[in-house]
Structure formats: structure tokens, C-alpha cells
Backbone as a printed PyTorch tensor [residue, N CA C, xyz], in Angstrom:
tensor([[[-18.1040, -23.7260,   9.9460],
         [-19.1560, -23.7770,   8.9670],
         [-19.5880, -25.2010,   8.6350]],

        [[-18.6230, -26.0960,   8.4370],
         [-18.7340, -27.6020,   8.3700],
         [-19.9680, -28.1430,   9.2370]],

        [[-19.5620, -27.8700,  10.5720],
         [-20.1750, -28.3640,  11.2110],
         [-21.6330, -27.8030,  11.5930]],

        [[-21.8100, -26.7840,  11.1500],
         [-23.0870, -25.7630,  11.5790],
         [-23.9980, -26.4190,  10.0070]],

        [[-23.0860, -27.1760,   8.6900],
         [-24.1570, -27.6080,   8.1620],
         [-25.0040, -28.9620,   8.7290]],

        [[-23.9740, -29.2410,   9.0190],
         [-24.3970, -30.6760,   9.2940],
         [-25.4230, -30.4310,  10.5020]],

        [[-25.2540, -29.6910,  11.8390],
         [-26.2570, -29.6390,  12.6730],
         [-27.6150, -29.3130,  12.1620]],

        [[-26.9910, -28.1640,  11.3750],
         [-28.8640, -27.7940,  10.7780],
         [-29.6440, -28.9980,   9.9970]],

        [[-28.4810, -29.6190,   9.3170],
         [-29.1780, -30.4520,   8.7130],
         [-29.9860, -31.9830,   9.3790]],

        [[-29.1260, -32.0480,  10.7270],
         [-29.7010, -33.0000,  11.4900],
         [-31.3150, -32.7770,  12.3120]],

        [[-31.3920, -30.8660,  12.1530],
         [-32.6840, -30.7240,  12.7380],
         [-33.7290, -30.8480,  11.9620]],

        [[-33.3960, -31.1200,  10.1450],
         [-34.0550, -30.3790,   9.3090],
         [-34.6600, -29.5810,   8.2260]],

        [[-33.2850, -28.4340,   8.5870],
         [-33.1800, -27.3910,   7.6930],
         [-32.6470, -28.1580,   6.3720]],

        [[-33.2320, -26.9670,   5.5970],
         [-32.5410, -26.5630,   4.2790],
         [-31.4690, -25.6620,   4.2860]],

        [[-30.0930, -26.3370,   3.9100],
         [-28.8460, -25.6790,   4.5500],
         [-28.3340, -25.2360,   2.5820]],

        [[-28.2160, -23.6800,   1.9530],
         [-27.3200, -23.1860,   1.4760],
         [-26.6430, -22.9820,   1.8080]],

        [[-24.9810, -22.9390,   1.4250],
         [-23.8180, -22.3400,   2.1190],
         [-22.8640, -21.7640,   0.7260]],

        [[-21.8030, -21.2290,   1.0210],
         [-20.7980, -20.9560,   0.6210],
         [-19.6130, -21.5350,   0.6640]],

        [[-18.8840, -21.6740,  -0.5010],
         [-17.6280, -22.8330,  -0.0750],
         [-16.3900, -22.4130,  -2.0960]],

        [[-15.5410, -23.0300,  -1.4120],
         [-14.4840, -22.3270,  -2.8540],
         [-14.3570, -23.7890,  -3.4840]],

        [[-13.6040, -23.5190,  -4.5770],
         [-13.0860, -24.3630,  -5.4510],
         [-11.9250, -25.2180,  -5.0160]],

        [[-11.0690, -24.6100,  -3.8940],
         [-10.2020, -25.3510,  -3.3990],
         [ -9.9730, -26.4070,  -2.6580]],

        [[ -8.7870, -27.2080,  -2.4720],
         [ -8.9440, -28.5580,  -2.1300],
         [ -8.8480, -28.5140,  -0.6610]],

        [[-10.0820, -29.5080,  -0.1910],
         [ -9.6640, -30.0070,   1.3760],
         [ -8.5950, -30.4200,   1.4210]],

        [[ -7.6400, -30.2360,   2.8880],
         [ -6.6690, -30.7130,   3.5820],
         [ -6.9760, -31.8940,   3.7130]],

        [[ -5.9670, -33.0060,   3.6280],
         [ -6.1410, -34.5480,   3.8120],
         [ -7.5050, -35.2330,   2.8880]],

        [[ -7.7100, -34.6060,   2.0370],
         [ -9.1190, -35.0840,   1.2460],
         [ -8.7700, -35.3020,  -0.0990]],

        [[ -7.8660, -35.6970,  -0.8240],
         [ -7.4330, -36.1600,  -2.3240],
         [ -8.3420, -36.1970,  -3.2100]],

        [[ -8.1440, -34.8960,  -3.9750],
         [ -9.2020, -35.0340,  -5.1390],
         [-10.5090, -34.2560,  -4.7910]],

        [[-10.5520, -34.1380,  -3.1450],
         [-11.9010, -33.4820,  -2.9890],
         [-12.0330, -31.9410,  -2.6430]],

        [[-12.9400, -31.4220,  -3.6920],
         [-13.2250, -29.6050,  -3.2390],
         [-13.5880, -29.1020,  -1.5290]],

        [[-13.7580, -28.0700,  -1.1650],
         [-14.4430, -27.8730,  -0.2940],
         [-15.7450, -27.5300,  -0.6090]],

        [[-16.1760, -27.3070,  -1.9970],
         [-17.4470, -27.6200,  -2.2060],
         [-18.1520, -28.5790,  -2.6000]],

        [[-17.2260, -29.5820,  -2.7810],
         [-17.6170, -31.0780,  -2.8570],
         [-18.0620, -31.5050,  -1.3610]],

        [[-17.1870, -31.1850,  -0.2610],
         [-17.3780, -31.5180,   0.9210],
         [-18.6470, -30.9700,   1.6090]],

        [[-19.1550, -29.7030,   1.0280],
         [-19.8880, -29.4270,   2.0090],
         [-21.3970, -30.0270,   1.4230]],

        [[-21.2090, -30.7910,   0.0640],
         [-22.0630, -31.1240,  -0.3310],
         [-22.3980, -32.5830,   0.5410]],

        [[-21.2040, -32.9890,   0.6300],
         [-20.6480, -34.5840,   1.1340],
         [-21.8310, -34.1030,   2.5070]],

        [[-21.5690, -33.6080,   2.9980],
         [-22.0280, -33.2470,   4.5030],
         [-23.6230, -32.8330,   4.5090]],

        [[-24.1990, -32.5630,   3.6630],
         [-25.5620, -32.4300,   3.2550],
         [-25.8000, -31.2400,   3.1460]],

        [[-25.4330, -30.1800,   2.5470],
         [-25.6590, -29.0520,   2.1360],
         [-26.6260, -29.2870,   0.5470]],

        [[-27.9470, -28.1560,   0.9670],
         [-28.6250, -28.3970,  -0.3370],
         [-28.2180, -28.0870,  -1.7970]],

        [[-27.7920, -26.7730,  -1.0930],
         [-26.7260, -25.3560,  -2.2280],
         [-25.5980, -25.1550,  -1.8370]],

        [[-24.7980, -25.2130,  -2.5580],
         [-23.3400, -24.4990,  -2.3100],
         [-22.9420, -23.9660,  -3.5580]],

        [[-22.5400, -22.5610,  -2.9430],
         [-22.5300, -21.3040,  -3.8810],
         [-20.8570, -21.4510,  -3.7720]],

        [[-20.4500, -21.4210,  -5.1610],
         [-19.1390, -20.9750,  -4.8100],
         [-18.8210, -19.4290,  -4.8610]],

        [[-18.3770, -18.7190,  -3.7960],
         [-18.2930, -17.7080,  -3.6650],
         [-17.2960, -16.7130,  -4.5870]],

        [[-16.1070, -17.9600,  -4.9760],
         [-14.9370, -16.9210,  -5.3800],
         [-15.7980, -16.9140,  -7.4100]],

        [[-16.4020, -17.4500,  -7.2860],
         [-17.4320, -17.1130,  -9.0030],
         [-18.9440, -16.7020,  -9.3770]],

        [[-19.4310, -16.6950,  -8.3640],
         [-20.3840, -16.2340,  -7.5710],
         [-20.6250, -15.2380,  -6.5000]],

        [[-21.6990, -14.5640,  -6.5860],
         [-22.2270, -13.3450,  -5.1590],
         [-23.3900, -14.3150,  -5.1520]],

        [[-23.2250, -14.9720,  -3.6610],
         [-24.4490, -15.5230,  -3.0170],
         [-25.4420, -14.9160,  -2.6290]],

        [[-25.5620, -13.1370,  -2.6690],
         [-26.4440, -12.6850,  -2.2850],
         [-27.5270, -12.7640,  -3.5560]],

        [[-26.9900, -12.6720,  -5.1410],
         [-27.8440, -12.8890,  -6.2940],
         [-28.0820, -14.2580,  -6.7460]],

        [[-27.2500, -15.1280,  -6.1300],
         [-27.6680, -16.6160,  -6.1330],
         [-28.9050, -17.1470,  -5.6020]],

        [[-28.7720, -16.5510,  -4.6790],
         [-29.8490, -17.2980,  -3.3990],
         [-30.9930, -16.4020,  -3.1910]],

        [[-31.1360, -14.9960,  -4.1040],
         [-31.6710, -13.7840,  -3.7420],
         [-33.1610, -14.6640,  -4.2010]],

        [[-33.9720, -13.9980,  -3.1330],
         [-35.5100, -14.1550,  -3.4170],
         [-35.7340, -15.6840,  -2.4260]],

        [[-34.6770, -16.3380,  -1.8340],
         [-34.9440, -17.3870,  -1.3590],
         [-35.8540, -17.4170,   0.3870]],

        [[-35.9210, -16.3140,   0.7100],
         [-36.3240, -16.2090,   1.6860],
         [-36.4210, -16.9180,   3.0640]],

        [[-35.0720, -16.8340,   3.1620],
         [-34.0740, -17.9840,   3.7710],
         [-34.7320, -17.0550,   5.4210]],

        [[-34.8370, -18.1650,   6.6760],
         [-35.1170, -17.6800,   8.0290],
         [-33.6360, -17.5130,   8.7750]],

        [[-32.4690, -17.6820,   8.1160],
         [-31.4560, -17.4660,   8.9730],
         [-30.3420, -17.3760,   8.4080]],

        [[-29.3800, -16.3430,   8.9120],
         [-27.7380, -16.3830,   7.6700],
         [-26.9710, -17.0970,   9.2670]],

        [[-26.0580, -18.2370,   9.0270],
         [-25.0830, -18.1510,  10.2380],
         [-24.0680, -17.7860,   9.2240]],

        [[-22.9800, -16.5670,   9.8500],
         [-22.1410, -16.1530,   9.2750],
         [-20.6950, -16.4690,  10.0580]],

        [[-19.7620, -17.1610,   9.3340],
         [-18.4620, -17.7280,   9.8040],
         [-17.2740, -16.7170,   9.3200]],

        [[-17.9350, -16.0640,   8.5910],
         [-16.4340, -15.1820,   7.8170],
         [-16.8350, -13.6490,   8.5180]],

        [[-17.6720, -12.9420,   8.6140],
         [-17.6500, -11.3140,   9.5680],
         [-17.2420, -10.4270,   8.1770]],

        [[-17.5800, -10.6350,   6.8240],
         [-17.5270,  -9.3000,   6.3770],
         [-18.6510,  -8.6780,   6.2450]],

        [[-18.4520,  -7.0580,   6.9940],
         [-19.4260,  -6.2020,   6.6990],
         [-20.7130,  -6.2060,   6.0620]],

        [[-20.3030,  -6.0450,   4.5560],
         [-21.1070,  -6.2390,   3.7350],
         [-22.0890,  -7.3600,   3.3000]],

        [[-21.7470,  -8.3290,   3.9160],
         [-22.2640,  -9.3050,   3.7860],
         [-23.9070,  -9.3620,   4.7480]],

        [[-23.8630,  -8.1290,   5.7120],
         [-25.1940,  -7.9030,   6.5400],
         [-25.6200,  -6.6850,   6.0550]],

        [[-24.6450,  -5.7920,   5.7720],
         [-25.2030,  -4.6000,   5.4430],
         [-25.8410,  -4.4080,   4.0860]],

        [[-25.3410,  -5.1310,   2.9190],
         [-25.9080,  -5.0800,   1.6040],
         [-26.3500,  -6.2790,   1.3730]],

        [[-26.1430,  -7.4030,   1.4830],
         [-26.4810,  -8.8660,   1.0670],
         [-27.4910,  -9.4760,   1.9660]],

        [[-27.3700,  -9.6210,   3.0710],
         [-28.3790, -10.4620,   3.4600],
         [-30.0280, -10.0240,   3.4850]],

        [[-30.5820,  -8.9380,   3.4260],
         [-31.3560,  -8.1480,   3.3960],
         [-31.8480,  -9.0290,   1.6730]],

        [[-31.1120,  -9.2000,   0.4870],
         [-31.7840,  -9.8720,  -0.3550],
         [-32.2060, -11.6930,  -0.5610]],

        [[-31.6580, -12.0450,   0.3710],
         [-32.0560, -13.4070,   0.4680],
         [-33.0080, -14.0350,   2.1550]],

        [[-33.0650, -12.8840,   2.8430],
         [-33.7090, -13.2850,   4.4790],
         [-35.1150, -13.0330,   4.2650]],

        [[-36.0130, -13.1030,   4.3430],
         [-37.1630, -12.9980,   5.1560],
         [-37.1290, -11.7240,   5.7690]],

        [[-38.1270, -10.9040,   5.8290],
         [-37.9150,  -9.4400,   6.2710],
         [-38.4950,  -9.6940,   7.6500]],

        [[-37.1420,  -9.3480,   8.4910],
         [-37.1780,  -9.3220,   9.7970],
         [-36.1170, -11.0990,  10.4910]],

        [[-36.1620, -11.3720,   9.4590],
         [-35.2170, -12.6700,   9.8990],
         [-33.5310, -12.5210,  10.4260]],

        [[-33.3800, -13.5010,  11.0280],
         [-32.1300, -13.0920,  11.4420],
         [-30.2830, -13.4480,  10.8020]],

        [[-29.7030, -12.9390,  10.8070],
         [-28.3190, -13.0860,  10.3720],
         [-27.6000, -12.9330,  12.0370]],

        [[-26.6570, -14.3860,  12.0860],
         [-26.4870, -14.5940,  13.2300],
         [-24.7250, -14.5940,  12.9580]],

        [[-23.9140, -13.8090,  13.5550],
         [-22.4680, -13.6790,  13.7250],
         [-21.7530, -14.4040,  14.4450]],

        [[-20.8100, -15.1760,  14.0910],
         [-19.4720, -15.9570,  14.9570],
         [-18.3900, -14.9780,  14.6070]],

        [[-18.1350, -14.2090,  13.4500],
         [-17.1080, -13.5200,  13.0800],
         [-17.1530, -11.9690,  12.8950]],

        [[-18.4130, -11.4050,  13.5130],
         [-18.4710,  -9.8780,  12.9630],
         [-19.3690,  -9.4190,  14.2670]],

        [[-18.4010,  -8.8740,  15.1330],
         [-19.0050,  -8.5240,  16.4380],
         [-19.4760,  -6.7490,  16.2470]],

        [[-19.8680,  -6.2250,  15.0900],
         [-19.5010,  -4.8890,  15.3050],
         [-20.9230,  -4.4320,  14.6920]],

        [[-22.3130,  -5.5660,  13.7350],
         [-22.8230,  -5.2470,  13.1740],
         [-23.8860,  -4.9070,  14.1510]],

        [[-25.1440,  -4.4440,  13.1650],
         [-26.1950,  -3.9230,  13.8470],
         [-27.2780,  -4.5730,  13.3460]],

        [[-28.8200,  -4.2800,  13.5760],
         [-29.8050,  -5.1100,  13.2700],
         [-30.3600,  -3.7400,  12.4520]],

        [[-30.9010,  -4.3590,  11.0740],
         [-31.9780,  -2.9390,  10.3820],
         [-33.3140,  -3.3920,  10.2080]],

        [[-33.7000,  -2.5460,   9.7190],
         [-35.4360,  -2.8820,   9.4500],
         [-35.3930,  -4.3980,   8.8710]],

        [[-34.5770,  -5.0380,   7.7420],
         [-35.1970,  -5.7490,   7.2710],
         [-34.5450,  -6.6830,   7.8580]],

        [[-33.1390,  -6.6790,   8.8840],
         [-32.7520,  -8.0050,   9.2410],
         [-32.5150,  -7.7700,  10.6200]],

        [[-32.5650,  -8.8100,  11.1960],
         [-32.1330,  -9.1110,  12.9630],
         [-30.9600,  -9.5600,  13.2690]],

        [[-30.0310,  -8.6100,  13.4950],
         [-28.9500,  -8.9990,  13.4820],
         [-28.4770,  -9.3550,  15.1430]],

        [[-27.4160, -10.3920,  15.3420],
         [-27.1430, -11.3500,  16.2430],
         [-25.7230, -11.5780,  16.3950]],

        [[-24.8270, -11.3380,  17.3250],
         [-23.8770, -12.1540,  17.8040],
         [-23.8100, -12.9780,  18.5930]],

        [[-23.0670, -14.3560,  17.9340],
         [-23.6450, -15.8060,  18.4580],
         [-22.2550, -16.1920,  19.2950]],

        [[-22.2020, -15.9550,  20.6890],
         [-21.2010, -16.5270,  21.5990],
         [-22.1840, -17.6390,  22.4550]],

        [[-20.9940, -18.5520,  22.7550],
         [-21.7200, -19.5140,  23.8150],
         [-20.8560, -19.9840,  24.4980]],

        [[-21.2730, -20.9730,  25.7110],
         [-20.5280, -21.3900,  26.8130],
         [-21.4280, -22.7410,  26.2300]],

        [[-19.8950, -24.1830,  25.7910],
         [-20.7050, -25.6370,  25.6770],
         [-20.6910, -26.1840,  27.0490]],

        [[-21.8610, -26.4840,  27.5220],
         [-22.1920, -27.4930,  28.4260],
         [-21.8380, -29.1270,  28.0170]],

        [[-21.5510, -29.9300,  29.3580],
         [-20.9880, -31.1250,  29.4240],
         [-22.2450, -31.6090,  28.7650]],

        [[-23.6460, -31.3800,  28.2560],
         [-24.8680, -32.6370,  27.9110],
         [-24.1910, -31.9810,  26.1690]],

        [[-24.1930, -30.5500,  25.9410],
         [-24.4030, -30.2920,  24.5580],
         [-23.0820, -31.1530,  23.7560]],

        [[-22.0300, -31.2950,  24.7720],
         [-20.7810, -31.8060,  23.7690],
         [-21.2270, -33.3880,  23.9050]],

        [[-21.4570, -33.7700,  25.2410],
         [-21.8590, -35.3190,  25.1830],
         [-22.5390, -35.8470,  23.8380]],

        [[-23.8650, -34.8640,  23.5640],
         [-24.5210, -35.0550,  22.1720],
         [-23.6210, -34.7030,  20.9540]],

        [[-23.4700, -34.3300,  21.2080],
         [-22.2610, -33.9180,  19.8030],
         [-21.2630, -34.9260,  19.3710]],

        [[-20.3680, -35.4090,  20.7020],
         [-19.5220, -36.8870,  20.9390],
         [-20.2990, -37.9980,  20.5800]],

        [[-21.7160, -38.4430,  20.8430],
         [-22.5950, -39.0050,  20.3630],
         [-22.9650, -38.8410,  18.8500]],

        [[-22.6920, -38.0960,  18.4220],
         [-22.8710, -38.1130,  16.6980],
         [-21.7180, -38.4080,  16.4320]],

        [[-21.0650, -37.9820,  16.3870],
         [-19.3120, -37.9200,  16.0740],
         [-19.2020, -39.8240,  15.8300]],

        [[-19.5960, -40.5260,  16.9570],
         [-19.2610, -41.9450,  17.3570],
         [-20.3310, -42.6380,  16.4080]],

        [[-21.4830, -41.9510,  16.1970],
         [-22.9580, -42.8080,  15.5720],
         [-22.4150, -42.3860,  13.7240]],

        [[-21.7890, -41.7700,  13.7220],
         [-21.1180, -41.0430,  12.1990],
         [-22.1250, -40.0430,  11.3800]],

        [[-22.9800, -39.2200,  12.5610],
         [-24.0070, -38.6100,  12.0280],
         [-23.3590, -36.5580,  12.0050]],

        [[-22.0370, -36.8530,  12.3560],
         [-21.1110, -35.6580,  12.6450],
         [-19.9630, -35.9700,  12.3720]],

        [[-19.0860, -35.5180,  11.5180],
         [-17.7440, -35.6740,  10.8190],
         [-17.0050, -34.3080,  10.8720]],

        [[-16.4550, -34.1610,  11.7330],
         [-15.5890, -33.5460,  12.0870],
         [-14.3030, -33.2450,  11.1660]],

        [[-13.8130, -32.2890,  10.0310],
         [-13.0660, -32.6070,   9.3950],
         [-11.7170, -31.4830,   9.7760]],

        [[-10.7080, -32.7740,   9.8060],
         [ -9.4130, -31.4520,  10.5170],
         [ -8.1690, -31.0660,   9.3620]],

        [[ -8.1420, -29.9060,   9.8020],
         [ -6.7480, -29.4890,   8.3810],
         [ -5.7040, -29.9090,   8.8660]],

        [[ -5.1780, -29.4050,  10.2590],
         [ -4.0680, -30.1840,  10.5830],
         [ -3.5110, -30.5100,  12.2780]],

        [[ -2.9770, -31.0250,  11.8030],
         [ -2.4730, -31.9660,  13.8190],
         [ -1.2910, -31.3710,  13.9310]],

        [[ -0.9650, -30.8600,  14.9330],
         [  0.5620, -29.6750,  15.5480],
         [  0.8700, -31.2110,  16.9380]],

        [[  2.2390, -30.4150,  16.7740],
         [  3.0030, -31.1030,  18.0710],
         [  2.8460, -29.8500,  19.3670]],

        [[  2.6930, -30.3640,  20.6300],
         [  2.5740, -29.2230,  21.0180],
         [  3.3360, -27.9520,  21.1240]],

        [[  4.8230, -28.4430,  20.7390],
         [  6.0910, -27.5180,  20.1960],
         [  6.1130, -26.6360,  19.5440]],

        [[  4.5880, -27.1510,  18.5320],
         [  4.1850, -26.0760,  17.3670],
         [  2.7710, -25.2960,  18.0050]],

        [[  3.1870, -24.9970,  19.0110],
         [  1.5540, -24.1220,  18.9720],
         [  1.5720, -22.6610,  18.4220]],

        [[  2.8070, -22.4690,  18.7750],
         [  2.9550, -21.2350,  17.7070],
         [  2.1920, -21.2010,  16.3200]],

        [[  2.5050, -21.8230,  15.8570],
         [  2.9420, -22.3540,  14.5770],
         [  0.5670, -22.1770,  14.3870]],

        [[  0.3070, -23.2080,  15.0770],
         [ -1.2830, -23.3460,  15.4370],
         [ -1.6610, -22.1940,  15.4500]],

        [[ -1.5210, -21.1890,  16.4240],
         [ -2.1070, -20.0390,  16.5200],
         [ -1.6070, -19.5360,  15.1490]],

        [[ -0.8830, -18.8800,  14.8600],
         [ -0.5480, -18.3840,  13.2920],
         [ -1.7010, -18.7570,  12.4890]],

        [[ -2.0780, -20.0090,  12.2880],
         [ -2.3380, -20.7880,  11.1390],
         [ -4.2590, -20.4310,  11.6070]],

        [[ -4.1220, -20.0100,  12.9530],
         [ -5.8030, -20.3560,  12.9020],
         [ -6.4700, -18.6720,  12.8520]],

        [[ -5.1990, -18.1910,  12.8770],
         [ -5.6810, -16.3970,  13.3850],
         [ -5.5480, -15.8340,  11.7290]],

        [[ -4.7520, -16.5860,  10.6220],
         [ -4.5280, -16.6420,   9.3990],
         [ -6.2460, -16.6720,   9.1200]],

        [[ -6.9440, -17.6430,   9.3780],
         [ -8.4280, -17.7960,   8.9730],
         [ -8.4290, -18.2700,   7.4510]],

        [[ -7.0590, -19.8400,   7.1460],
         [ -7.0830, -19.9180,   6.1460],
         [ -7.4130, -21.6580,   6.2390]],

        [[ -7.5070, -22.0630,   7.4710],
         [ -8.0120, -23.5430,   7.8280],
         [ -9.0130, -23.7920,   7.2150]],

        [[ -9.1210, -25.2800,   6.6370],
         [-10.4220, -26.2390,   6.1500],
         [-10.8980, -27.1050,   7.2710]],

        [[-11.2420, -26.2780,   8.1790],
         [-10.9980, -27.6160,   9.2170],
         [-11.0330, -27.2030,  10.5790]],

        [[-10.6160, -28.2820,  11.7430],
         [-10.4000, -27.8270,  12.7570],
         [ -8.7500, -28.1430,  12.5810]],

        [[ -7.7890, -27.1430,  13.6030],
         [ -6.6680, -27.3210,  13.9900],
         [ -6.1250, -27.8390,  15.3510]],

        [[ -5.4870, -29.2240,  15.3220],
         [ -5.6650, -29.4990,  16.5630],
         [ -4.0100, -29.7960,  17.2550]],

        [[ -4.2170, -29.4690,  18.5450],
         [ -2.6860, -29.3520,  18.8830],
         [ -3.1070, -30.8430,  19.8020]],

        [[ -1.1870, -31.7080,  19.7720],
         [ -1.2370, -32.6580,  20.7520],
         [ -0.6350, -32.5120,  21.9700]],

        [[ -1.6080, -32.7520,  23.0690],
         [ -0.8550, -32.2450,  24.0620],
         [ -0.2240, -33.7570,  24.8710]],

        [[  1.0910, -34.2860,  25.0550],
         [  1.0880, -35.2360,  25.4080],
         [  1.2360, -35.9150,  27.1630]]])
């Protein structure tokens, strides 16, 4: 999600998101809705005190990217903040469908060597900040998988392979 603000925001967009009260990993003092503000998010709804669907409702937003896959979140919610006929695009909810008022999408891809080159290119220019929860030994990949299939990371999780 981090990073899907920051891209949109490099094309452009007006990026609302969702984000909690809780603290980034390795970030002292800082929320994850502080962060996603840090990163250029216009809105950030906190979700766990807030329903972003009555937050943002009437905003007539052209696109949901969705990182979390609950249900409801296409079937009752997005329909009040999209554009009728706009799309809600899935990384986490392979099972939904498209209705009258939304276009629904599962977003898989294969990165090509130019798309990461550009990406490595922001990363280095500091126009992409990459933020990681935590660094494993490769001893711990166990430990990695657990932690990333948990779906409780701020971050990316990265194993060292030496």
C-alpha cells in the first residue's frame, strides 16, 4: 500500500488511503498514518475509528487499489465512494466480481527488468522510500514466511541471503 501511494502520487493522483493508529516498525514516535501522510497521501482515513466508505462517500474517486481483500469492502463500500462504473482493483481478494456500479479487477503482474530499473531509479533519486518492518537471517525464513502470511507487516520483509 506504501508504495502504490507514492506511485500514484508520482503520476498525479489524488491518493486517499487507509492506515491505523499504530506505530511503524523502526520509525520512533511515528504512526502509520503519519507515514502514509509522510509519503504524500492526501487523506488518510483511519480505519480502526472510521468506515472509509462514509468518509470518502460522495468522493467519486476513479479507482479503489485494494491491499487487504475483504469482501465487503467491494460488495457494500466501494460502490459509495467510485464513480459509477469505475474500477476497484484487487492484490488481496481474488474471488470478487464486477456489478453495475463497479469494475471489478484482479491485479497480478509479471515486473519487467525496465519497470524495476525505474523503480531502482526512484528508490536512488529518493522519490520512492521503501519502508521495511523487518530483516531475517536466512535461518529465519521460517520465521519470514509466518510473519508475512500473518498479514501483520508495516513494511516489506526482507530475508538475507548470504
Amino acid at each position: 500500500g506504501m508504495l502504490a501511494v507514492q506511485l500514484a502520487k508520482s503520476v498525479g493522483a489524488f491518493v486517499a488511503c487507509t492506515a491505523s493508529g499504530k506505530p511503524m516498525p523502526g520509525e520512533v514516535g511515528v504512526t502509520k498514518i503519519e507515514m502514509c501522510k509522510r509519503l504524500g497521501a492526501d487523506v488518510v482515513v483511519d480505519y480502526q475509528n472510521e468506515d472509509w466508505s462514509e468518509t470518502l462517500k460522495g468522493g467519486e474517486y476513479d479507482l479503489i487499489y485494494d491491499c487487504v481483500g475483504i469482501p465487503e469492502d467491494l460488495t457494500e463500500k466501494a460502490g459509495k465512494v467510485l464513480k459509477k462504473g469505475a474500477k476497484f482493483v484487487s492484490i488481496a481478494n481474488f474471488a470478487g466480481k464486477s456489478t453495475e456500479d463497479v469494475n471489478y479487477e484482479v491485479f497480478l503482474t509479471i515486473p519487467t527488468a525496465t519497470d524495476l530499473a525505474k523503480m531502482a531509479a526512484m528508490v536512488a533519486e529518493g522519490k520512492l522510500v521503501v519502508p521495511v518492518d523487518t530483516v531475517f537471517e536466512f535461518a529465519q525464513v521460517k520465521e519470514a514466511l509466518k510473519k508475512s502470511l500473518s498479514a501483520t507487516s508495516s513494511g516489506k520483509l526482507i530475508v538475507k541471503v548470504d
